[in-house]
Structures are given as structure tokens and as C-alpha cells.
Amino acid sequence: MARVEKTALVCGAGGFIGSHLVRRLKREGYWVRGVDLKYPEFSETEADDFLVGDLRSQQTCQMIVDHRFDEVYQLAADMGGAGYIFTGEHDADVMHNSATINLNMLDVCRKRNCKQIFYSSSACIYPAYNQEDASNPKCSEDSAYPAAPDSEYGWEKLFSERLYMSFARNYKMATRVARYHNIFGPEGTWQGGKEKAPAAVCRKIAMAKSGDTIEIWGDGEQTRSFLYVDQCVEGTTRLLRSSFGEPVNIGSEEMVTINSLVAMVADIAGKTIHVEHIPGPLGVRGRNSDNRLIGKALDWAPSSRLRDGLEVTYAWIESQVAATAR
Ligand code: NAD
């Protein structure tokens, strides 16, 4: 008898994490449908079927969820780095666009009896009041309430987390919610205003000569942790296939200041780089993943070293910079 392939739907498959996830699911032998407003920017999609469509449209969602997918990954969102989500200029779009996508997708998945749905929430849901101390931020899953995210992006994520949990409770769906913490890697946005700190730092250093000065927002003593995309994808598939139904962090516990991130990238590049600190959108003072719960829930936690991921990412961004200069 012919083997029946498992099917997966990846929403946001033209984006950074979504395109890596499609590649991973194909390697595992899934038949994959990807959906996005756009094709992946940096490589051909490996999806068996890729639909360019707007998930804010109910009709589009009905069309793409045309059978009971074994796995649905909902990663589509209107998002970007600090320069996009902390300026306030995009708040209405961020909230309206992302909430509409989640409302539509849950509704059609329920109607098609797709039970296994993954949702990518964010560390941005954690209360700002627990992240004022750069060296000791609190991001354990149970610290999410009383809620006080530092951006409307975080509030939408929190609303949508609760939406997914409600569908699980009332319609017996197996929704899985991860709170991603700063994912980075090759094929992520590296210019244009939506890029995150690791990509922005790699780009600035790739474009600089040894001895040059680059600009960094704030005093650079704000802390973050950054997770390499392969580990994010690993955690994502493991979580979806687990029986764990509560929101859980997927991030790295290797917390660094932005100044030390710059120093690490400069060292990888083999360049002497000076820093000028300028005012800019910053977000919380400190943030780090807390991996105790994921360790218990999945018997697995991300383990890659920041420097290893940065080496690969710097090399990729350097090649992009060189190609653009040609
Ligand atoms: P990304 O911006 O590269 O990917 C999101 C994709 O969603 C984009 O390709 C975009 O075109 C698509 N999209 C947006 N609106 C759409 C619409 N109306 N219809 C169809 N597609 C639409 O972002 P990413 O870094 O790959 O993030 C994926 C998910 O993970 C997002 O939900 C994001 O909020 C979440 N997340 C990411 C990080 C991170 O560090 N990258 C951290 C926390 C949470």
C-alpha cells in the first residue's frame, strides 16, 4: 500500500522562521503548503505548494485550509525589530493585522477539524516591570500576569495566546504556544528597518572598515539573549508534537549586553570597531529566556552557543552586503 504522506501548513512561509521551518518539514518527508504575502526573499521555497495570499481575508484562509492538515504552524504576523514595533507608528496595523490572521486561522482550522496548531507568541508578552534590571530580568512563564507588555505587539501576542488556549479548551483542539526570544540566523531581514539587533550589528560591522565607528541605540548595556534559528525550528516541531498545552519559552539562556554582542561580532569579523551610542527605540532594559519549563515539558531545551550562530550569520550577511555593493 502506498505510504500516506503527512501534511503540514506553514503560515508565514515567506518569512524568516517560516522558510527555515518549511525546509525542515520537507527534510522530514512532509507534504508542505506554505502561505504568505510574499515568496521567501533569499532562496526558493521548498514547499510543495506555495500560495501568495493575505491571511487577513477569510476567503483566503478557507481556500488554503482545504483539508485536515496533520500539522498547522501559524507564524504569520506583522512584525519587525525595535525600529518597527517600539516607535508607535505601526501600532494599529500590527494589532489589527496579526489579530485578524489569528482569528481567521483558528476559525477555519476548527471547521476543517485541524487539531494540531502551533502559534508563535513572543517574549514581548512579559511584563515590562520585571525587565527593568539588565542583569536580572524575570521571564518565567508564570510571570506573564499581571500583564504589562512593553508594546502593542506584545499585547496582541498575549490576546492571541489566550485565543488559542480558548479554542483548545472549548473545541478540544491541540493548540501549542511558544514564546520565542529573539531568533536570528541566515536569511533573516538584515536591512530596511525591520531587522533585529544581531542582523543590524552584523550589517553595520560588515559595512565598516577596521577602525570605523558604528552607531548603537542606547548605552549598549541593555541585555538580551538570541537563539539560532535551527534550534528555534527544532523546539517548534518538538512542541507541536508534544502533549504540552501551556505557553512555553523557546529561547537561549545565554544573556549578553548589546555592547558585548558588538564585541563578539567585531571579533568574528576580525575588525576593530568603535561604538557611538545614540538615542533610539530600546524596549525593555533586560531580557533572557528561562528554560526550566521547556526542559521539564519536552525533556529538551535549546543549547547552541551564541558565537556559533553568529559566525554563520555574519558570513551570510557579509555576503549579502558584498552582493549589494556589486
Ligand atoms: P517574518 O516577518 O520574517 O515572517 C512573518 C511573515 O508573515 C512575513 O513573511 C509576512 O509577509 C507574513 N505575513 C504578514 N502578514 C501577513 C498576511 N496578512 N498574510 C499572509 N502572510 C503575512 O518574521 P519571523 O521572524 O519569521 O517571525 C515569525 C513569527 O515568530 C511571527 O509571528 C513573530 O511575531 C514571531 N516571533 C519572532 C521572533 C524573532 O525573533 N524572529 C521573536 C518572537 C516572536
PDB file of N, CA and C in Angstrom, residues 257-290:
ATOM      1  N   THR A 257      25.044  41.719  26.879  1.00  0.00           N
ATOM      2  CA  THR A 257      24.705  43.124  26.633  1.00  0.00           C
ATOM      3  C   THR A 257      24.859  43.369  25.128  1.00  0.00           C
ATOM      4  N   ILE A 258      24.248  44.422  24.648  1.00  0.00           N
ATOM      5  CA  ILE A 258      24.394  44.753  23.222  1.00  0.00           C
ATOM      6  C   ILE A 258      25.854  45.128  22.938  1.00  0.00           C
ATOM      7  N   ASN A 259      26.504  45.777  23.921  1.00  0.00           N
ATOM      8  CA  ASN A 259      27.937  46.083  23.729  1.00  0.00           C
ATOM      9  C   ASN A 259      28.758  44.807  23.552  1.00  0.00           C
ATOM     10  N   SER A 260      28.446  43.767  24.329  1.00  0.00           N
ATOM     11  CA  SER A 260      29.241  42.536  24.156  1.00  0.00           C
ATOM     12  C   SER A 260      28.857  41.797  22.873  1.00  0.00           C
ATOM     13  N   LEU A 261      27.611  41.971  22.425  1.00  0.00           N
ATOM     14  CA  LEU A 261      27.232  41.418  21.116  1.00  0.00           C
ATOM     15  C   LEU A 261      28.080  42.078  20.019  1.00  0.00           C
ATOM     16  N   VAL A 262      28.230  43.396  20.107  1.00  0.00           N
ATOM     17  CA  VAL A 262      29.038  44.118  19.117  1.00  0.00           C
ATOM     18  C   VAL A 262      30.485  43.609  19.164  1.00  0.00           C
ATOM     19  N   ALA A 263      31.004  43.448  20.384  1.00  0.00           N
ATOM     20  CA  ALA A 263      32.397  42.996  20.521  1.00  0.00           C
ATOM     21  C   ALA A 263      32.578  41.599  19.920  1.00  0.00           C
ATOM     22  N   MET A 264      31.583  40.739  20.126  1.00  0.00           N
ATOM     23  CA  MET A 264      31.670  39.369  19.595  1.00  0.00           C
ATOM     24  C   MET A 264      31.661  39.374  18.064  1.00  0.00           C
ATOM     25  N   VAL A 265      30.779  40.174  17.490  1.00  0.00           N
ATOM     26  CA  VAL A 265      30.702  40.219  16.020  1.00  0.00           C
ATOM     27  C   VAL A 265      31.979  40.848  15.450  1.00  0.00           C
ATOM     28  N   ALA A 266      32.491  41.895  16.118  1.00  0.00           N
ATOM     29  CA  ALA A 266      33.732  42.532  15.642  1.00  0.00           C
ATOM     30  C   ALA A 266      34.880  41.512  15.664  1.00  0.00           C
ATOM     31  N   ASP A 267      34.892  40.698  16.698  1.00  0.00           N
ATOM     32  CA  ASP A 267      35.929  39.681  16.809  1.00  0.00           C
ATOM     33  C   ASP A 267      35.794  38.634  15.679  1.00  0.00           C
ATOM     34  N   ILE A 268      34.559  38.218  15.419  1.00  0.00           N
ATOM     35  CA  ILE A 268      34.311  37.262  14.322  1.00  0.00           C
ATOM     36  C   ILE A 268      34.768  37.869  12.988  1.00  0.00           C
ATOM     37  N   ALA A 269      34.486  39.175  12.823  1.00  0.00           N
ATOM     38  CA  ALA A 269      34.845  39.856  11.566  1.00  0.00           C
ATOM     39  C   ALA A 269      36.340  40.152  11.484  1.00  0.00           C
ATOM     40  N   GLY A 270      37.017  40.109  12.634  1.00  0.00           N
ATOM     41  CA  GLY A 270      38.449  40.442  12.662  1.00  0.00           C
ATOM     42  C   GLY A 270      38.684  41.929  12.442  1.00  0.00           C
ATOM     43  N   LYS A 271      37.744  42.771  12.968  1.00  0.00           N
ATOM     44  CA  LYS A 271      37.876  44.219  12.786  1.00  0.00           C
ATOM     45  C   LYS A 271      37.868  44.922  14.138  1.00  0.00           C
ATOM     46  N   THR A 272      38.579  46.044  14.217  1.00  0.00           N
ATOM     47  CA  THR A 272      38.478  46.918  15.390  1.00  0.00           C
ATOM     48  C   THR A 272      37.312  47.865  15.133  1.00  0.00           C
ATOM     49  N   ILE A 273      36.329  47.840  16.042  1.00  0.00           N
ATOM     50  CA  ILE A 273      35.123  48.647  15.823  1.00  0.00           C
ATOM     51  C   ILE A 273      34.880  49.530  17.052  1.00  0.00           C
ATOM     52  N   HIS A 274      34.679  50.829  16.821  1.00  0.00           N
ATOM     53  CA  HIS A 274      34.310  51.734  17.904  1.00  0.00           C
ATOM     54  C   HIS A 274      32.802  51.952  17.856  1.00  0.00           C
ATOM     55  N   VAL A 275      32.254  52.295  19.031  1.00  0.00           N
ATOM     56  CA  VAL A 275      30.801  52.436  19.104  1.00  0.00           C
ATOM     57  C   VAL A 275      30.429  53.846  19.541  1.00  0.00           C
ATOM     58  N   GLU A 276      29.452  54.435  18.835  1.00  0.00           N
ATOM     59  CA  GLU A 276      28.879  55.691  19.293  1.00  0.00           C
ATOM     60  C   GLU A 276      27.438  55.408  19.726  1.00  0.00           C
ATOM     61  N   HIS A 277      27.148  55.761  20.965  1.00  0.00           N
ATOM     62  CA  HIS A 277      25.815  55.480  21.489  1.00  0.00           C
ATOM     63  C   HIS A 277      24.880  56.643  21.159  1.00  0.00           C
ATOM     64  N   ILE A 278      23.779  56.339  20.510  1.00  0.00           N
ATOM     65  CA  ILE A 278      22.843  57.397  20.105  1.00  0.00           C
ATOM     66  C   ILE A 278      21.439  57.054  20.622  1.00  0.00           C
ATOM     67  N   PRO A 279      20.557  58.045  20.757  1.00  0.00           N
ATOM     68  CA  PRO A 279      19.187  57.746  21.204  1.00  0.00           C
ATOM     69  C   PRO A 279      18.461  56.903  20.147  1.00  0.00           C
ATOM     70  N   GLY A 280      17.584  56.011  20.600  1.00  0.00           N
ATOM     71  CA  GLY A 280      16.819  55.188  19.653  1.00  0.00           C
ATOM     72  C   GLY A 280      15.816  54.351  20.420  1.00  0.00           C
ATOM     73  N   PRO A 281      14.896  53.682  19.730  1.00  0.00           N
ATOM     74  CA  PRO A 281      13.912  52.831  20.413  1.00  0.00           C
ATOM     75  C   PRO A 281      14.602  51.620  21.040  1.00  0.00           C
ATOM     76  N   LEU A 282      14.273  51.315  22.301  1.00  0.00           N
ATOM     77  CA  LEU A 282      15.065  50.312  23.027  1.00  0.00           C
ATOM     78  C   LEU A 282      14.291  49.091  23.520  1.00  0.00           C
ATOM     79  N   GLY A 283      13.020  49.265  23.894  1.00  0.00           N
ATOM     80  CA  GLY A 283      12.336  48.159  24.553  1.00  0.00           C
ATOM     81  C   GLY A 283      12.827  48.028  25.981  1.00  0.00           C
ATOM     82  N   VAL A 284      12.613  46.858  26.570  1.00  0.00           N
ATOM     83  CA  VAL A 284      12.931  46.687  27.998  1.00  0.00           C
ATOM     84  C   VAL A 284      14.446  46.716  28.233  1.00  0.00           C
ATOM     85  N   ARG A 285      14.830  46.915  29.502  1.00  0.00           N
ATOM     86  CA  ARG A 285      16.247  47.046  29.853  1.00  0.00           C
ATOM     87  C   ARG A 285      16.977  45.686  29.795  1.00  0.00           C
ATOM     88  N   GLY A 286      16.301  44.660  30.247  1.00  0.00           N
ATOM     89  CA  GLY A 286      16.932  43.336  30.241  1.00  0.00           C
ATOM     90  C   GLY A 286      15.931  42.257  29.875  1.00  0.00           C
ATOM     91  N   ARG A 287      16.403  41.220  29.169  1.00  0.00           N
ATOM     92  CA  ARG A 287      15.501  40.102  28.847  1.00  0.00           C
ATOM     93  C   ARG A 287      16.342  38.856  28.632  1.00  0.00           C
ATOM     94  N   ASN A 288      15.864  37.753  29.169  1.00  0.00           N
ATOM     95  CA  ASN A 288      16.571  36.485  28.984  1.00  0.00           C
ATOM     96  C   ASN A 288      15.538  35.379  28.977  1.00  0.00           C
ATOM     97  N   SER A 289      15.794  34.301  28.265  1.00  0.00           N
ATOM     98  CA  SER A 289      14.862  33.176  28.317  1.00  0.00           C
ATOM     99  C   SER A 289      15.061  32.427  29.632  1.00  0.00           C
ATOM    100  N   ASP A 290      13.968  31.845  30.110  1.00  0.00           N
ATOM    101  CA  ASP A 290      14.038  30.976  31.286  1.00  0.00           C
ATOM    102  C   ASP A 290      13.636  29.596  30.777  1.00  0.00           C
TER     103      ASP A 290
END
